[in-house]
Structure formats: C-alpha cells, structure tokens
Amino acid sequence: MNNQKDPDIMQKVEVWRKPFIVGVMGGHEASPEILEDARRIGEAIAKRGHVLLTGGGDGVMKAASEGAFKAGGLVLAVLPSDRVRPLAGYPNDFVDIAIQTGMADARNVINAKTPHVMIAINGGWGTMSEIAHALRNDTPVIALKTPSIDLPHKGRLIASTSVEDTLAQLDRLLSKPL
Amino acid sequence: MNNQKDPDIMQKVEVWRKPFIVGVMGGHEASPEILEDARRIGEAIAKRGHVLLTGGGDGVMKAASEGAFKAGGLVLAVLPSDRVRPLAGYPNDFVDIAIQTGMADARNVINAKTPHVMIAINGGWGTMSEIAHALRNDTPVIALKTPSIDLPHKGRLIASTSVEDTLAQLDRLLSKPL
Amino acid sequence: MNNQKDPDIMQKVEVWRKPFIVGVMGGHEASPEILEDARRIGEAIAKRGHVLLTGGGDGVMKAASEGAFKAGGLVLAVLPSDRVRPLAGYPNDFVDIAIQTGMADARNVINAKTPHVMIAINGGWGTMSEIAHALRNDTPVIALKTPSIDLPHKGRLIASTSVEDTLAQLDRLLSKPL
Amino acid sequence: MNNQKDPDIMQKVEVWRKPFIVGVMGGHEASPEILEDARRIGEAIAKRGHVLLTGGGDGVMKAASEGAFKAGGLVLAVLPSDRVRPLAGYPNDFVDIAIQTGMADARNVINAKTPHVMIAINGGWGTMSEIAHALRNDTPVIALKTPSIDLPHKGRLIASTSVEDTLAQLDRLLSKPL
C-alpha cells in the first residue's frame, strides 16, 4: 500500500463542499476509441469540479479515472472486492478513495444509486445492470454508445453518440434541481 | 405473523433433496395475460419437483408463487425488505420460506445468482437488472415477452414467446449438466 | 453439481407450509464437543418440523446441517460465495437449498434477519457479527457457549449452557406469537 | 437537495491524493460527553489530512462529521438508505460525499472494510456488528468506551479510554505499513 503521505507524491486537490457526484460506468475491455471517450469524459468531470465515481477496475473505469485524476479531480471507486479478498486490477492506479464492499456484483447497485448523474459508456451485462438499477432509482443515465433498451424511462435514459453531446447533457442535467 | 403450525392450514409438501431451483422474475404490475402465463409457469415448476424462487412481491411474482404453491410446490422468496422494515405486499401469501435481506434492489443480485435457470416474464427495469446479473453470472435466462437486448450472451439468453416454449426450454436446460 | 434427480438418492421430505426457520450460526472450526452440540441441535430442529438455516460452510454450520439433513429436515444455506466465484467447502454436503449471494460477510446480515429464532454456538467474530445484526433486527438469539456482551437486549439475548436448555428456550420462543 | 454550487457555501478543501480513510462508528444516541469525544476525534482526523468515514446518521456519526467538516476535512458517509427511500437524518448536515446503498444494516460491512483504521465510540449492537466485521477483515479497531468482547483479535482490537489515547493509537497504526 502506498498510502503514506510521501511529500513527493502529495498533490493538492480542491473539491467543492457537497460536490456533484458523476458516475462513469463501462466494461473492463473496450476499443481504443471508447477508452479515449472515457478519458476525456473523466477529465471534463474533474474540470467541472464534480467528483468521479466508477467501479474501480480496468477498461472504461480506468480510462475515466485517469482522465479525472490527472486533471486534479477527486476519484472515488466502489470496489467489488475488499482488502482480505482482493481482485487483480482493483482499484486501478487512479483512485483516490476506494470503498471496499466485498459484495461482487451487488456493488453495481451502489454505483447506480450514488451518483447524481450516471454516464454509461459502451459496456456489457455489468453496465446494463447498472443502467437498470439507476433507472429503478431515478438516477438519470446518459448512455454513450450502449445498446438501446425498449422500456419506459420517464426521460431519464438519454442516448448520446459523442463526448460533446454527453457533456452537454450532463451540464443540462446538473443545471436544474435534481 | 401466521407462522403457527395451525392444523387447518398444514399441508404436506414433498421436495426432492437438493432440488433444482427455478427463478421466475417479473414486474409488480402486469396484464391478465402475463399473470396467467406466470401462474401456469409456477404450477409447471412445482409439478416437475423444482423449487420456485421469486422476489416475493406482487404481479408476476405473486402469480407464479400462487401457481406453484397451490400445486404443492415449495416457494422461496428473496425479499427486498426485512421484519423490522417491512414493505407492503412482501412476502405475498404464497411464499413458504422468505429470505429477509433488507437490501432493497441489491436482492436482485441474489435472485439472479441463486436459480439454476431463471425465467424472466415481461417486466421493467428491475427484471432487466436481474437478467443482466444472471448473464454476468452464467445463469441461463429464458425470456418470455421481455424486450430484446443486443449484447453477447453465449447462448444463455433464450427468447421465448409462449408458456409451452418456455417449459420446453426449461426441461432442455435441466436435462443436461449445468 | 449433483442436482440430478437420481432415484437412488431421492428422499422424501415433509415440510410444513410456512414453517418456522431456525438459524444455527457458529464458526468454521470447533471442538468435537461443540460440533456434537451443533449436530444434536440440527437434528432436533428437523424433528420439530422447522427449517434449518446456516451459512453453509464447515464446522458448526456443517454439523448442524448434517444433523438436520439426516433427520429428514429441510436445510437452507445463505452462502458468501456464488457459482462463478465458488469458495471451497460452500455449500457443505448437507444443504438442500443454497442461496447464492457472492456478498462475502454481507450475507451474515441475511443470516441474522431471516430466522424466526437464531441459535449461536460458540464462534468467533463472524458469529459475533450475526448476533449483533440479529439483535438490531429483533431476532431472538439463544447463545450457547458464546462470549457474553454487555449491551442492552430487551430480553432477546438468552445465554444457554447446554443443548437441552437451548431446545427448551427454542420451544418457548416459538410457542408464542413472535 | 442543496447540492448546487452556491458561491456562498463553497469552501475549498485540500485533500491528499490517496489519503488514509479513518472510520468513526458509534450510536445514534449518546451522552454529551461521548458526543464531545466524537467531535474532537473527527476534528483531529481532519487536521491530520485523513478522510473521515461514518455511517452518515445522528449521534456519534454526526458529531464526528461536524468536527471534521468544520476543520476543513473531507467527510464520507456510507448510508443505509438511498434517494428513492430516504431515512430521516441521513445524511447529516456535515457529509460531503454520501454513498447511497439502500442496503440497511448490510452497509455496516462496508463501514468496517473501507477504513484503514476504525475508531468505535461507545455504541450499541450496530457498532458491535461493525467491530466484528472489521476484525473479520483485518481492519484495526480502536475501541473508545465500548463493551469488551472476549475473542481473539491478533492485537487488532485496541481498548482506549480517552480521546488523547485514541489519537496516539491512531497515529501509531498509520505510521507503519498497514
């Protein structure tokens, strides 16, 4: 564990009190284009002063975390594992604060309930479960390049096809009372 | 609580040792046709000697449970609620054994992992989360009248359009080593 | 998986509709005396027509399950593991119905909330967590040879020193409205 | 929800990258002396640059959070509730980042696994469950004015009788590799 406060790696981070939490969910594996989308979205979240929440693993989770971390943002992760039963790759190198659940897939529910807005990027069945739990819990979801699902969503499932559109939708959602 | 062993309501149930568990998942609200499908499927599960697992609530969950219960089957339910914080309608009247979780939607994960085969009937985002968790955990899913989802599933997501087809698929899945 | 309905291992079990569920909690490791206590208690639970619930592992859990299983009772287990990420020894050989959670220690909460009465036998910190969760949730606990804890419990934590006393307390608790 | 970034309530907080997380667990109700202990410990955690983690409720949780929040520290809370099913008093007014679980008591497991060191202050069965889960997961526990429990703990359960001693133990634990 490298949690010691080594002056060489200390960096100052400014966070708003009671910030918005924006979740970025997606798969362990993704194409270079998807990973670059995730990195840019993580970076943009940090630059807006929001906290980034991911599942703490590889792929889209890591790319978004790297983008936010390197932009000076605060990066949270809700891990499926815990310290006694670690999983390889959890948390990735760009997580500031890791919530240790040991609950495997049940942590997806927390990922879906905690953010003020969730951005789903591509992804497989794990991401699909997070979209479904979010919509059951009234968390708005911006879905970038995910499969469409034909179920009622009260306007809370917003399909997006680009990073720019995703961020415009995010700003719109956070500009009004949630 | 009516757990007292009142001779008037006592009924003998025969269960196999280490039975197959078949999950039936679906929404709180459903059309009369969907409810009748669920009831018939629950009944057929009981007549095959399998244990029925549902989420313990109303709608599809209750209809399937009623079908199995009245056919003499054993009915399990994994509740989102617990005794200290009960939810109206949980468990429904046709549950033999209620697993009290108090975990709200996180119990969907247990619903998806526990059965040897899961049958999803119609349903909304809750059911969709259970389908997604099942496929993440290699539980085969027979999907009767649910929206289709365009994600890889290694042959484990089987679309069905009738009760008869659903039961034929169930028998096929349980006839070979899981 | 030996879930096939092989006629040679088929056994008929009679269960009451809506039976009482009695939890038996305890450690993975225990002395021969403690294991014999657990086995006798499991057997007595089955003979009374109650369903046994354990955590599904070794030690006290296995001994109680063996006692109940061989006496023809129905044995439930709430596992910390699931099929995709199995844990050695879970479920033990005497479990009829295994609830797959994959939630590690969080399944202790379900163990504590589900039974109508919980019997804790000896045990370590895991068992202690189950006692604590039970008392937070108004599940009465009969504690056989466990460390005492000096906290208010509204009469719900009943110390016991023998199998006979444990069963007498169990019968007393289940004879009145819970 | 007052999550809007109102310039009047904006405060800058400095956090270390990958900070230590210190949990403070305790009951909803406590004497004025216990609450003052909790407030001072929260304040000291913030002044050391650690992140405070609590269960997000009233009593000891709120007092510790107030101490840390007003000292400019980052305050995390793992809530038993979620936005769709809120619980009165959760989160308290001094929480920066709320993890929404909706899992009731099962969130105690996360409270026990996440911090690098857990400080238990007084408390009842909920706190006792968190101590037990922590020791099952090798999280060291400093126990200030809690009941003693006679179980093996490999030196990880450290009884304390004063705020000063608690903080000295905390500094000692965090000064060496965890």
mmCIF file of C-alpha atoms in Angstrom, chain A residues 75-144:
data_model
loop_
_atom_site.group_PDB
_atom_site.id
_atom_site.type_symbol
_atom_site.label_atom_id
_atom_site.label_comp_id
_atom_site.label_asym_id
_atom_site.label_seq_id
_atom_site.Cartn_x
_atom_site.Cartn_y
_atom_site.Cartn_z
ATOM 1 C CA VAL A 75 -11.803 9.931 -7.898
ATOM 2 C CA LEU A 76 -13.986 7.540 -5.920
ATOM 3 C CA ALA A 77 -14.407 3.846 -6.610
ATOM 4 C CA VAL A 78 -16.870 1.322 -5.220
ATOM 5 C CA LEU A 79 -14.974 -1.959 -5.407
ATOM 6 C CA PRO A 80 -16.472 -5.454 -5.757
ATOM 7 C CA SER A 81 -13.557 -6.725 -3.658
ATOM 8 C CA ASP A 82 -12.083 -5.944 -0.267
ATOM 9 C CA ARG A 83 -8.619 -5.955 1.326
ATOM 10 C CA VAL A 84 -8.840 -9.540 2.574
ATOM 11 C CA ARG A 85 -10.071 -10.868 -0.782
ATOM 12 C CA PRO A 86 -8.513 -8.517 -3.334
ATOM 13 C CA LEU A 87 -9.236 -8.745 -7.062
ATOM 14 C CA ALA A 88 -6.450 -8.136 -9.564
ATOM 15 C CA GLY A 89 -6.720 -4.633 -11.009
ATOM 16 C CA TYR A 90 -8.940 -3.248 -8.217
ATOM 17 C CA PRO A 91 -8.570 -0.424 -7.502
ATOM 18 C CA ASN A 92 -6.799 0.906 -10.568
ATOM 19 C CA ASP A 93 -3.924 3.394 -10.127
ATOM 20 C CA PHE A 94 -6.097 6.477 -10.447
ATOM 21 C CA VAL A 95 -8.436 6.023 -7.488
ATOM 22 C CA ASP A 96 -8.175 8.419 -4.550
ATOM 23 C CA ILE A 97 -10.751 6.814 -2.297
ATOM 24 C CA ALA A 98 -11.754 3.165 -2.578
ATOM 25 C CA ILE A 99 -14.959 1.926 -0.976
ATOM 26 C CA GLN A 100 -14.336 -1.720 -0.099
ATOM 27 C CA THR A 101 -17.518 -3.766 -0.338
ATOM 28 C CA GLY A 102 -16.506 -7.388 -0.948
ATOM 29 C CA MET A 103 -20.006 -7.744 -2.431
ATOM 30 C CA ALA A 104 -19.112 -8.621 -6.039
ATOM 31 C CA ASP A 105 -21.917 -7.587 -8.426
ATOM 32 C CA ALA A 106 -24.056 -6.216 -5.597
ATOM 33 C CA ARG A 107 -21.772 -3.187 -5.632
ATOM 34 C CA ASN A 108 -23.262 -2.317 -9.017
ATOM 35 C CA VAL A 109 -26.379 -1.256 -7.131
ATOM 36 C CA ILE A 110 -24.337 1.282 -5.147
ATOM 37 C CA ASN A 111 -22.701 2.531 -8.340
ATOM 38 C CA ALA A 112 -26.179 3.144 -9.736
ATOM 39 C CA LYS A 113 -27.683 4.816 -6.665
ATOM 40 C CA THR A 114 -24.853 7.088 -5.567
ATOM 41 C CA PRO A 115 -24.182 9.453 -8.496
ATOM 42 C CA HIS A 116 -26.353 12.461 -9.282
ATOM 43 C CA VAL A 117 -25.939 11.555 -12.942
ATOM 44 C CA MET A 118 -24.601 8.319 -14.416
ATOM 45 C CA ILE A 119 -22.782 8.151 -17.736
ATOM 46 C CA ALA A 120 -22.740 4.650 -19.242
ATOM 47 C CA ILE A 121 -20.152 4.090 -21.936
ATOM 48 C CA ASN A 122 -20.478 1.040 -24.141
ATOM 49 C CA GLY A 123 -20.178 -1.909 -21.753
ATOM 50 C CA GLY A 124 -21.693 -5.368 -21.333
ATOM 51 C CA TRP A 125 -24.082 -7.019 -18.901
ATOM 52 C CA GLY A 126 -22.467 -5.429 -15.839
ATOM 53 C CA THR A 127 -23.016 -1.967 -17.276
ATOM 54 C CA MET A 128 -26.505 -2.985 -18.352
ATOM 55 C CA SER A 129 -27.281 -3.958 -14.735
ATOM 56 C CA GLU A 130 -26.078 -0.537 -13.585
ATOM 57 C CA ILE A 131 -28.267 1.252 -16.147
ATOM 58 C CA ALA A 132 -31.255 -0.797 -14.985
ATOM 59 C CA HIS A 133 -30.613 -0.146 -11.293
ATOM 60 C CA ALA A 134 -30.116 3.578 -11.993
ATOM 61 C CA LEU A 135 -33.446 3.858 -13.771
ATOM 62 C CA ARG A 136 -35.182 1.941 -10.971
ATOM 63 C CA ASN A 137 -33.766 4.581 -8.615
ATOM 64 C CA ASP A 138 -34.422 7.727 -10.638
ATOM 65 C CA THR A 139 -30.746 8.369 -11.362
ATOM 66 C CA PRO A 140 -30.592 9.937 -14.844
ATOM 67 C CA VAL A 141 -28.422 7.976 -17.277
ATOM 68 C CA ILE A 142 -26.584 9.351 -20.295
ATOM 69 C CA ALA A 143 -25.878 6.325 -22.465
ATOM 70 C CA LEU A 144 -22.953 6.756 -24.855
#
